[in-house]
Amino acid sequence: MSDVLEHRQRRTLAPAPRTVALAVVADAALVTLFAGIGRSSHDRTTSVSGLLETAWPFIAGLGIAWLAIRAFRRPLSIMRSGLPLWIGAVAIGMLLRAATGAGTAVSFVVVTAVTLGVFLIGWRAIAVLVIRLRSR
């Protein structure tokens, strides 16, 4: 019985601010990495302004999704945070690109969805695995 109670208590406790901050930084860094990889694979110039020009719609989408789903409550959760953040970053990012006249070719949408899915869900899966292994 105490295991069930302990599990419930852990679920209701807010995550440490450090965990939330690290999750935000990891997400933003991976979205920026995605933009950098994309720019370099298309022989674009490597400037900070160019990188930000490519990354900003997805960073904005990610930020909007973070607030909309309140990811700060469970920043490491794959299903409650990772999945909706991935969808938000891609969907809102593509809408912002379309609204500003940037490219939204089907192949770009597919590559974006796959890469950001691997990045935003993948690091959470690794983190959860490490946490579980350490708690044993």
GROMACS .gro file of C-alpha atoms in nm:
model
  136
    1MET     CA    1   0.000   0.000   0.000
    2SER     CA    2   0.281   0.242   0.080
    3ASP     CA    3   0.423   0.196  -0.272
    4VAL     CA    4   0.095   0.315  -0.423
    5LEU     CA    5   0.081   0.614  -0.189
    6GLU     CA    6   0.444   0.703  -0.259
    7HIS     CA    7   0.380   0.680  -0.635
    8ARG     CA    8   0.077   0.911  -0.605
    9GLN     CA    9   0.274   1.162  -0.400
   10ARG     CA   10   0.555   1.167  -0.656
   11ARG     CA   11   0.303   1.230  -0.935
   12THR     CA   12   0.149   1.529  -0.758
   13LEU     CA   13   0.476   1.699  -0.666
   14ALA     CA   14   0.589   1.974  -0.897
   15PRO     CA   15   0.914   1.903  -1.079
   16ALA     CA   16   1.225   2.081  -0.960
   17PRO     CA   17   1.275   2.420  -1.128
   18ARG     CA   18   1.612   2.291  -1.247
   19THR     CA   19   1.440   2.004  -1.431
   20VAL     CA   20   1.200   2.244  -1.602
   21ALA     CA   21   1.483   2.482  -1.700
   22LEU     CA   22   1.694   2.197  -1.839
   23ALA     CA   23   1.398   2.067  -2.038
   24VAL     CA   24   1.330   2.410  -2.190
   25VAL     CA   25   1.698   2.452  -2.279
   26ALA     CA   26   1.722   2.100  -2.423
   27ASP     CA   27   1.413   2.151  -2.638
   28ALA     CA   28   1.527   2.490  -2.767
   29ALA     CA   29   1.880   2.364  -2.832
   30LEU     CA   30   1.753   2.064  -3.027
   31VAL     CA   31   1.518   2.276  -3.238
   32THR     CA   32   1.810   2.511  -3.309
   33LEU     CA   33   2.031   2.211  -3.393
   34PHE     CA   34   1.765   2.093  -3.636
   35ALA     CA   35   1.769   2.434  -3.807
   36GLY     CA   36   2.149   2.433  -3.819
   37ILE     CA   37   2.164   2.085  -3.969
   38GLY     CA   38   1.907   2.184  -4.228
   39ARG     CA   39   2.094   2.499  -4.322
   40SER     CA   40   2.425   2.320  -4.354
   41SER     CA   41   2.275   2.038  -4.562
   42HIS     CA   42   2.151   2.299  -4.811
   43ASP     CA   43   2.482   2.486  -4.823
   44ARG     CA   44   2.336   2.795  -4.659
   45THR     CA   45   2.563   3.048  -4.497
   46THR     CA   46   2.651   2.978  -4.138
   47SER     CA   47   2.554   3.296  -3.960
   48VAL     CA   48   2.369   3.346  -3.635
   49SER     CA   49   2.106   3.558  -3.810
   50GLY     CA   50   2.052   3.290  -4.075
   51LEU     CA   51   2.022   3.021  -3.810
   52LEU     CA   52   1.769   3.226  -3.615
   53GLU     CA   53   1.577   3.303  -3.934
   54THR     CA   54   1.532   2.930  -3.991
   55ALA     CA   55   1.474   2.831  -3.627
   56TRP     CA   56   1.240   3.105  -3.500
   57PRO     CA   57   0.908   2.963  -3.628
   58PHE     CA   58   0.978   2.628  -3.462
   59ILE     CA   59   1.109   2.788  -3.144
   60ALA     CA   60   0.793   3.001  -3.133
   61GLY     CA   61   0.577   2.694  -3.193
   62LEU     CA   62   0.762   2.511  -2.920
   63GLY     CA   63   0.717   2.801  -2.676
   64ILE     CA   64   0.348   2.831  -2.750
   65ALA     CA   65   0.305   2.457  -2.702
   66TRP     CA   66   0.503   2.466  -2.373
   67LEU     CA   67   0.258   2.721  -2.236
   68ALA     CA   68  -0.058   2.574  -2.389
   69ILE     CA   69  -0.005   2.224  -2.251
   70ARG     CA   70   0.167   2.342  -1.933
   71ALA     CA   71   0.465   2.120  -2.002
   72PHE     CA   72   0.637   2.268  -1.698
   73ARG     CA   73   0.416   2.039  -1.486
   74ARG     CA   74   0.565   1.719  -1.634
   75PRO     CA   75   0.857   1.825  -1.854
   76LEU     CA   76   1.002   1.475  -1.890
   77SER     CA   77   0.677   1.298  -1.974
   78ILE     CA   78   0.686   1.152  -2.322
   79MET     CA   79   0.310   1.135  -2.371
   80ARG     CA   80   0.199   1.447  -2.183
   81SER     CA   81   0.483   1.676  -2.288
   82GLY     CA   82   0.707   1.528  -2.557
   83LEU     CA   83   0.435   1.428  -2.801
   84PRO     CA   84   0.231   1.751  -2.782
   85LEU     CA   85   0.545   1.966  -2.788
   86TRP     CA   86   0.660   1.786  -3.102
   87ILE     CA   87   0.323   1.834  -3.271
   88GLY     CA   88   0.306   2.199  -3.161
   89ALA     CA   89   0.657   2.283  -3.276
   90VAL     CA   90   0.596   2.129  -3.618
   91ALA     CA   91   0.240   2.250  -3.676
   92ILE     CA   92   0.278   2.603  -3.543
   93GLY     CA   93   0.625   2.632  -3.695
   94MET     CA   94   0.492   2.539  -4.039
   95LEU     CA   95   0.196   2.777  -4.005
   96LEU     CA   96   0.435   3.060  -3.916
   97ARG     CA   97   0.662   2.972  -4.209
   98ALA     CA   98   0.364   2.972  -4.443
   99ALA     CA   99   0.240   3.305  -4.304
  100THR     CA  100   0.580   3.464  -4.366
  101GLY     CA  101   0.625   3.321  -4.715
  102ALA     CA  102   0.894   3.069  -4.617
  103GLY     CA  103   0.900   2.723  -4.770
  104THR     CA  104   0.661   2.451  -4.660
  105ALA     CA  105   0.724   2.186  -4.924
  106VAL     CA  106   0.588   1.843  -4.836
  107SER     CA  107   0.938   1.695  -4.819
  108PHE     CA  108   1.042   1.968  -4.574
  109VAL     CA  109   0.736   1.905  -4.358
  110VAL     CA  110   0.814   1.532  -4.347
  111VAL     CA  111   1.183   1.583  -4.262
  112THR     CA  112   1.089   1.841  -3.999
  113ALA     CA  113   0.830   1.614  -3.840
  114VAL     CA  114   1.061   1.313  -3.828
  115THR     CA  115   1.366   1.502  -3.703
  116LEU     CA  116   1.186   1.704  -3.436
  117GLY     CA  117   1.000   1.391  -3.327
  118VAL     CA  118   1.325   1.204  -3.278
  119PHE     CA  119   1.479   1.503  -3.098
  120LEU     CA  120   1.192   1.613  -2.872
  121ILE     CA  121   1.062   1.269  -2.783
  122GLY     CA  122   1.397   1.091  -2.802
  123TRP     CA  123   1.581   1.290  -2.538
  124ARG     CA  124   1.288   1.243  -2.299
  125ALA     CA  125   1.291   0.867  -2.356
  126ILE     CA  126   1.663   0.859  -2.279
  127ALA     CA  127   1.616   1.075  -1.968
  128VAL     CA  128   1.336   0.854  -1.836
  129LEU     CA  129   1.545   0.543  -1.898
  130VAL     CA  130   1.845   0.691  -1.715
  131ILE     CA  131   1.626   0.800  -1.421
  132ARG     CA  132   1.472   0.453  -1.395
  133LEU     CA  133   1.810   0.281  -1.413
  134ARG     CA  134   1.953   0.511  -1.145
  135SER     CA  135   1.660   0.452  -0.911
  136ARG     CA  136   1.720   0.077  -0.903
   0.00000   0.00000   0.00000
